[in-house]
Amino acid sequence: MADDLGSTVPRRQLGRLLRQYRTEAGVTLDAAAEALEYSRQKIWRIECGLGAVRVLDVKAMCELYGVSDELTEAMRGLAAETKSRGWWHAYGDAVPSWFELYVGLESAAAHLRRYDESLIPGLLQTRQYALGLYHPGSRLSAEERERAVEVRMQRQGLLTRRLPEPPRLEAVLSEAVLRRPVGGSGVMTGQLNHLLETSELPHVSVRVVPLAAGPHPGAVAGSFVILDFPATNKGRTPPEPSVVYSESLTGALYLDKPDELAAYENTWKGVAALALGEAESKEMIKRLVGEMRHD
């Protein structure tokens, strides 16, 4: 998996720099599109880090924005890095276009903080639990369901990879997540035991917000992930800015403005303060396993 961290972070870095230089040059998105004879959508996608970027396009944009030769050369190097393809591309439509960016960011992150309000997060699911999420009337065929689940299982490899160092994962789950039945008691027992096993990894923390905590910020915000990134080039390059990821039925939000990040940081602090400690959370999960075995 080390070779698959690939293009996502260089795409975001390049897009952010190009947007910065365009803004500093006083060039609007529409004016840039007209001058370069590009579509507005093409420039927007490049600035959002949503695809590979041609070196020729970077050169043309840098000329328009008056970027120095030295910086242009550095950005041409970033453009070359945007062409590598991650492992998830082999799964085609099993990875929706709006989710591709997240998978790449997840692979590149140094620290993942996630709150889940309704389901076990994909990184911690068993295969049986993941399959159980697809009801009989699902629009997906059996083959498509298998491929979607296989992507989830492949993503989990980042928790046990050797190089680069696996990310620190802090998962805070609502107690409702643990009690919501998926696939029957046998599947749930296996899933909760898997949570206990995975939480033994030194870089994984699983904590539970008990229902007795009542209404709290996480219940309003819903499930979300805060991704923090490592410094690159042996610390010479600042870390990529943190991102909040929030998913819906048909798409996802990627939030990285300071006020957006601050709002979710505060929500995270709120749910983390209400969550049981790691040891208490494990005891709760073990109790639930016992209850399910006696049902």
CSV table of C-alpha atoms in Angstrom, one decimal:
chain,number,residue,atom,x,y,z
A,1,MET,CA,0.0,0.0,0.0
A,2,ALA,CA,3.0,2.3,0.5
A,3,ASP,CA,3.1,2.9,-3.3
A,4,ASP,CA,-0.5,3.8,-3.5
A,5,LEU,CA,-0.5,7.0,-1.4
A,6,GLY,CA,0.2,8.5,-4.8
A,7,SER,CA,-1.5,11.5,-6.3
A,8,THR,CA,-4.1,12.8,-3.9
A,9,VAL,CA,-2.0,15.1,-1.7
A,10,PRO,CA,0.0,16.5,-4.7
A,11,ARG,CA,-3.3,17.2,-6.5
A,12,ARG,CA,-4.6,19.2,-3.5
A,13,GLN,CA,-1.3,21.0,-3.0
A,14,LEU,CA,-1.1,22.0,-6.6
A,15,GLY,CA,-4.7,23.1,-6.8
A,16,ARG,CA,-4.4,25.2,-3.7
A,17,LEU,CA,-1.3,26.9,-4.9
A,18,LEU,CA,-2.8,27.6,-8.4
A,19,ARG,CA,-5.9,29.1,-6.7
A,20,GLN,CA,-3.7,31.2,-4.5
A,21,TYR,CA,-1.6,32.6,-7.3
A,22,ARG,CA,-4.7,33.3,-9.5
A,23,THR,CA,-6.2,35.2,-6.6
A,24,GLU,CA,-3.0,37.1,-5.9
A,25,ALA,CA,-2.8,38.0,-9.6
A,26,GLY,CA,-6.4,39.4,-9.4
A,27,VAL,CA,-7.6,37.0,-12.1
A,28,THR,CA,-11.1,35.6,-11.7
A,29,LEU,CA,-12.0,32.0,-12.6
A,30,ASP,CA,-13.9,33.2,-15.7
A,31,ALA,CA,-11.1,35.5,-16.8
A,32,ALA,CA,-8.6,32.7,-16.5
A,33,ALA,CA,-10.8,30.3,-18.5
A,34,GLU,CA,-11.2,32.9,-21.2
A,35,ALA,CA,-7.5,33.7,-21.4
A,36,LEU,CA,-6.4,30.1,-21.4
A,37,GLU,CA,-9.3,28.9,-23.6
A,38,TYR,CA,-10.2,26.3,-21.0
A,39,SER,CA,-13.7,25.6,-19.6
A,40,ARG,CA,-14.4,27.2,-16.2
A,41,GLN,CA,-15.1,23.6,-15.0
A,42,LYS,CA,-11.6,22.5,-16.0
A,43,ILE,CA,-9.9,25.2,-13.9
A,44,TRP,CA,-12.3,24.6,-11.0
A,45,ARG,CA,-11.5,20.8,-11.0
A,46,ILE,CA,-7.7,21.5,-11.1
A,47,GLU,CA,-8.0,24.0,-8.2
A,48,CYS,CA,-10.0,21.5,-6.2
A,49,GLY,CA,-7.5,18.7,-6.7
A,50,LEU,CA,-10.0,16.5,-8.5
A,51,GLY,CA,-7.8,15.0,-11.2
A,52,ALA,CA,-4.4,14.6,-12.8
A,53,VAL,CA,-2.9,17.8,-14.2
A,54,ARG,CA,-0.9,18.2,-17.4
A,55,VAL,CA,2.5,19.9,-17.0
A,56,LEU,CA,1.6,22.0,-20.0
A,57,ASP,CA,-1.5,23.3,-18.2
A,58,VAL,CA,0.5,24.3,-15.1
A,59,LYS,CA,3.0,26.1,-17.3
A,60,ALA,CA,0.3,28.1,-19.1
A,61,MET,CA,-1.5,29.0,-15.8
A,62,CYS,CA,1.7,30.0,-14.1
A,63,GLU,CA,2.6,32.3,-17.1
A,64,LEU,CA,-0.9,33.9,-16.9
A,65,TYR,CA,-0.6,34.5,-13.1
A,66,GLY,CA,3.0,35.8,-13.3
A,67,VAL,CA,4.5,33.1,-11.2
A,68,SER,CA,8.4,33.0,-11.0
A,69,ASP,CA,10.4,30.5,-13.0
A,70,GLU,CA,11.5,28.8,-9.8
A,71,LEU,CA,8.0,28.3,-8.4
A,72,THR,CA,6.7,27.2,-11.9
A,73,GLU,CA,9.4,24.5,-12.0
A,74,ALA,CA,8.4,23.2,-8.5
A,75,MET,CA,4.7,23.2,-9.6
A,76,ARG,CA,5.6,21.3,-12.8
A,77,GLY,CA,7.1,18.7,-10.5
A,78,LEU,CA,3.9,18.5,-8.5
A,79,ALA,CA,1.9,18.1,-11.8
A,80,ALA,CA,4.0,15.1,-12.7
A,81,GLU,CA,3.1,13.5,-9.3
A,82,THR,CA,-0.6,13.9,-9.9
A,83,LYS,CA,-0.7,11.2,-12.5
A,84,SER,CA,-0.1,8.2,-10.3
A,85,ARG,CA,-3.1,6.0,-9.7
A,86,GLY,CA,-4.1,4.5,-6.4
A,87,TRP,CA,-5.1,0.9,-5.8
A,88,TRP,CA,-8.8,1.9,-5.7
A,89,HIS,CA,-8.9,2.7,-9.4
A,90,ALA,CA,-8.8,-1.0,-10.1
A,91,TYR,CA,-12.3,-1.3,-8.6
A,92,GLY,CA,-13.9,1.1,-11.1
A,93,ASP,CA,-17.5,2.1,-10.3
A,94,ALA,CA,-17.3,0.3,-6.9
A,95,VAL,CA,-15.7,3.5,-5.7
A,96,PRO,CA,-18.0,6.5,-6.5
A,97,SER,CA,-16.2,9.6,-7.9
A,98,TRP,CA,-17.1,11.6,-4.9
A,99,PHE,CA,-15.5,9.0,-2.6
A,100,GLU,CA,-12.3,8.6,-4.6
A,101,LEU,CA,-10.8,11.8,-3.1
A,102,TYR,CA,-11.6,10.6,0.4
A,103,VAL,CA,-9.9,7.2,-0.1
A,104,GLY,CA,-6.7,8.9,-1.2
A,105,LEU,CA,-6.8,11.4,1.6
A,106,GLU,CA,-7.4,8.6,4.1
A,107,SER,CA,-4.4,6.7,2.8
A,108,ALA,CA,-2.2,9.8,3.1
A,109,ALA,CA,-3.4,11.0,6.6
A,110,ALA,CA,-1.3,10.8,9.7
A,111,HIS,CA,-4.3,11.1,12.1
A,112,LEU,CA,-8.0,10.2,11.7
A,113,ARG,CA,-10.5,11.4,14.2
A,114,ARG,CA,-14.0,10.2,13.5
A,115,TYR,CA,-17.4,10.3,15.2
A,116,ASP,CA,-20.1,7.9,14.0
A,117,GLU,CA,-23.7,8.3,14.9
A,118,SER,CA,-25.4,5.4,13.1
A,119,LEU,CA,-23.0,2.6,11.8
A,120,ILE,CA,-19.7,1.0,12.5
A,121,PRO,CA,-17.2,2.9,10.3
A,122,GLY,CA,-15.9,1.1,7.2
A,123,LEU,CA,-12.3,0.9,8.6
A,124,LEU,CA,-13.6,-1.2,11.5
A,125,GLN,CA,-16.3,-3.3,9.8
A,126,THR,CA,-16.1,-7.1,9.4
A,127,ARG,CA,-17.0,-8.5,5.9
A,128,GLN,CA,-20.2,-10.0,7.3
A,129,TYR,CA,-21.3,-6.7,8.8
A,130,ALA,CA,-20.5,-4.8,5.6
A,131,LEU,CA,-22.5,-7.3,3.5
A,132,GLY,CA,-25.4,-7.0,6.0
A,133,LEU,CA,-25.7,-3.3,5.3
A,134,TYR,CA,-27.1,-4.1,1.8
A,135,HIS,CA,-30.8,-5.0,2.1
A,136,PRO,CA,-32.5,-7.4,-0.2
A,137,GLY,CA,-34.1,-4.6,-2.2
A,138,SER,CA,-30.7,-2.9,-2.9
A,139,ARG,CA,-30.2,-1.5,-6.4
A,140,LEU,CA,-26.8,-3.2,-6.4
A,141,SER,CA,-26.3,-6.7,-7.9
A,142,ALA,CA,-24.6,-9.4,-5.7
A,143,GLU,CA,-21.4,-8.8,-7.7
A,144,GLU,CA,-21.5,-5.1,-7.2
A,145,ARG,CA,-22.1,-5.6,-3.5
A,146,GLU,CA,-19.1,-7.9,-3.3
A,147,ARG,CA,-16.9,-5.4,-5.0
A,148,ALA,CA,-18.0,-2.5,-2.8
A,149,VAL,CA,-17.3,-4.6,0.3
A,150,GLU,CA,-13.9,-5.7,-1.1
A,151,VAL,CA,-12.9,-2.0,-1.4
A,152,ARG,CA,-13.8,-1.6,2.3
A,153,MET,CA,-11.7,-4.5,3.2
A,154,GLN,CA,-8.8,-3.2,1.1
A,155,ARG,CA,-9.0,0.2,2.8
A,156,GLN,CA,-8.5,-1.5,6.2
A,157,GLY,CA,-5.0,-2.5,5.2
A,158,LEU,CA,-3.8,1.0,6.1
A,159,LEU,CA,-4.2,0.1,9.8
A,160,THR,CA,-1.7,-2.7,9.6
A,161,ARG,CA,0.7,-1.5,6.9
A,162,ARG,CA,4.4,-1.3,7.8
A,163,LEU,CA,5.4,1.6,5.6
A,164,PRO,CA,4.6,4.4,5.7
A,165,GLU,CA,3.6,4.3,9.4
A,166,PRO,CA,-0.1,3.6,9.8
A,167,PRO,CA,-2.3,6.6,10.8
A,168,ARG,CA,-3.4,7.1,14.4
A,169,LEU,CA,-7.2,6.3,14.4
A,170,GLU,CA,-9.4,7.7,17.1
A,171,ALA,CA,-13.0,6.4,16.7
A,172,VAL,CA,-15.8,7.7,18.9
A,173,LEU,CA,-19.0,5.8,18.4
A,174,SER,CA,-22.5,6.4,19.7
A,175,GLU,CA,-23.8,3.5,21.8
A,176,ALA,CA,-26.7,3.3,19.3
A,177,VAL,CA,-24.1,2.1,16.7
A,178,LEU,CA,-23.3,-0.9,18.8
A,179,ARG,CA,-26.9,-1.7,19.5
A,180,ARG,CA,-28.3,-1.3,16.0
A,181,PRO,CA,-28.7,-4.9,14.6
A,182,VAL,CA,-27.1,-5.6,11.3
A,183,GLY,CA,-27.2,-9.1,9.8
A,184,GLY,CA,-28.4,-10.9,13.0
A,185,SER,CA,-26.9,-11.6,16.4
A,186,GLY,CA,-24.1,-13.8,15.0
A,187,VAL,CA,-22.9,-11.0,12.7
A,188,MET,CA,-23.1,-8.4,15.5
A,189,THR,CA,-21.2,-10.6,17.9
A,190,GLY,CA,-18.4,-11.0,15.4
A,191,GLN,CA,-18.4,-7.3,14.7
A,192,LEU,CA,-18.2,-6.3,18.3
A,193,ASN,CA,-15.4,-8.8,18.9
A,194,HIS,CA,-13.6,-7.4,15.9
A,195,LEU,CA,-13.9,-3.9,17.4
A,196,LEU,CA,-12.3,-5.2,20.6
A,197,GLU,CA,-9.4,-6.9,18.7
A,198,THR,CA,-8.7,-3.8,16.5
A,199,SER,CA,-8.7,-1.5,19.5
A,200,GLU,CA,-5.7,-3.5,20.8
A,201,LEU,CA,-3.6,-2.0,18.1
A,202,PRO,CA,-1.3,0.6,19.6
A,203,HIS,CA,-2.4,3.3,17.2
A,204,VAL,CA,-6.2,2.6,17.3
A,205,SER,CA,-8.5,4.0,20.0
A,206,VAL,CA,-12.2,3.1,20.2
A,207,ARG,CA,-14.5,4.9,22.6
A,208,VAL,CA,-18.2,5.0,23.2
A,209,VAL,CA,-20.6,7.9,23.9
A,210,PRO,CA,-23.3,6.3,26.1
A,211,LEU,CA,-26.9,7.0,25.3
A,212,ALA,CA,-27.3,8.3,28.9
A,213,ALA,CA,-25.1,11.3,27.8
A,214,GLY,CA,-28.3,12.7,26.2
A,215,PRO,CA,-28.3,15.2,23.4
A,216,HIS,CA,-24.8,16.4,22.4
A,217,PRO,CA,-23.0,18.2,19.5
A,218,GLY,CA,-22.3,15.0,17.6
A,219,ALA,CA,-25.9,14.0,17.5
A,220,VAL,CA,-26.6,17.4,15.7
A,221,ALA,CA,-23.5,17.2,13.4
A,222,GLY,CA,-23.9,13.5,12.4
A,223,SER,CA,-21.0,11.3,11.4
A,224,PHE,CA,-17.8,13.0,10.3
A,225,VAL,CA,-14.1,12.5,10.0
A,226,ILE,CA,-11.3,15.0,10.7
A,227,LEU,CA,-8.1,14.1,8.7
A,228,ASP,CA,-4.7,15.5,9.7
A,229,PHE,CA,-1.7,15.1,7.4
A,230,PRO,CA,2.1,14.6,8.0
A,231,ALA,CA,4.8,17.0,7.0
A,232,THR,CA,6.4,16.0,3.7
A,233,ASN,CA,10.0,16.1,2.4
A,234,LYS,CA,11.4,15.2,5.8
A,235,GLY,CA,9.6,18.1,7.4
A,236,ARG,CA,10.8,20.7,4.9
A,237,THR,CA,7.3,21.1,3.5
A,238,PRO,CA,4.4,22.1,5.8
A,239,PRO,CA,1.7,19.5,6.3
A,240,GLU,CA,-1.3,19.6,4.0
A,241,PRO,CA,-4.2,21.5,5.8
A,242,SER,CA,-6.6,19.3,7.7
A,243,VAL,CA,-9.9,18.3,6.1
A,244,VAL,CA,-13.4,17.4,7.5
A,245,TYR,CA,-15.2,14.7,5.5
A,246,SER,CA,-19.0,14.4,5.9
A,247,GLU,CA,-20.9,11.9,3.8
A,248,SER,CA,-24.5,11.8,2.6
A,249,LEU,CA,-26.5,9.3,0.5
A,250,THR,CA,-25.5,10.8,-2.9
A,251,GLY,CA,-22.3,12.6,-2.2
A,252,ALA,CA,-19.9,14.1,0.4
A,253,LEU,CA,-18.6,17.4,1.7
A,254,TYR,CA,-14.9,18.2,2.0
A,255,LEU,CA,-14.5,21.1,4.4
A,256,ASP,CA,-11.2,22.9,4.9
A,257,LYS,CA,-12.0,26.6,5.6
A,258,PRO,CA,-10.7,27.7,9.1
A,259,ASP,CA,-14.2,28.4,10.4
A,260,GLU,CA,-15.5,25.0,9.2
A,261,LEU,CA,-12.5,23.2,10.7
A,262,ALA,CA,-13.0,25.1,14.0
A,263,ALA,CA,-16.7,24.1,14.2
A,264,TYR,CA,-15.9,20.4,13.8
A,265,GLU,CA,-12.9,20.6,16.1
A,266,ASN,CA,-15.2,22.0,18.8
A,267,THR,CA,-17.8,19.2,18.1
A,268,TRP,CA,-15.0,16.6,18.3
A,269,LYS,CA,-13.9,18.0,21.7
A,270,GLY,CA,-17.5,17.8,22.9
A,271,VAL,CA,-18.1,14.2,21.9
A,272,ALA,CA,-14.6,13.2,23.1
A,273,ALA,CA,-15.3,14.7,26.5
A,274,LEU,CA,-18.6,12.8,26.8
A,275,ALA,CA,-17.2,9.4,25.6
A,276,LEU,CA,-16.2,6.7,28.1
A,277,GLY,CA,-12.5,6.0,28.5
A,278,GLU,CA,-11.0,3.2,26.4
A,279,ALA,CA,-11.1,0.6,29.2
A,280,GLU,CA,-14.7,1.5,30.1
A,281,SER,CA,-15.7,1.4,26.4
A,282,LYS,CA,-14.2,-2.1,26.1
A,283,GLU,CA,-16.2,-3.2,29.1
A,284,MET,CA,-19.4,-1.9,27.6
A,285,ILE,CA,-18.7,-3.7,24.3
A,286,LYS,CA,-18.0,-6.9,26.1
A,287,ARG,CA,-21.3,-6.6,28.0
A,288,LEU,CA,-23.2,-6.1,24.8
A,289,VAL,CA,-21.5,-9.2,23.3
A,290,GLY,CA,-22.7,-11.2,26.4
A,291,GLU,CA,-26.2,-9.8,26.0
A,292,MET,CA,-26.3,-10.8,22.3
A,293,ARG,CA,-25.1,-14.3,23.0
A,294,HIS,CA,-28.0,-14.8,25.5
A,295,ASP,CA,-30.7,-13.5,23.2
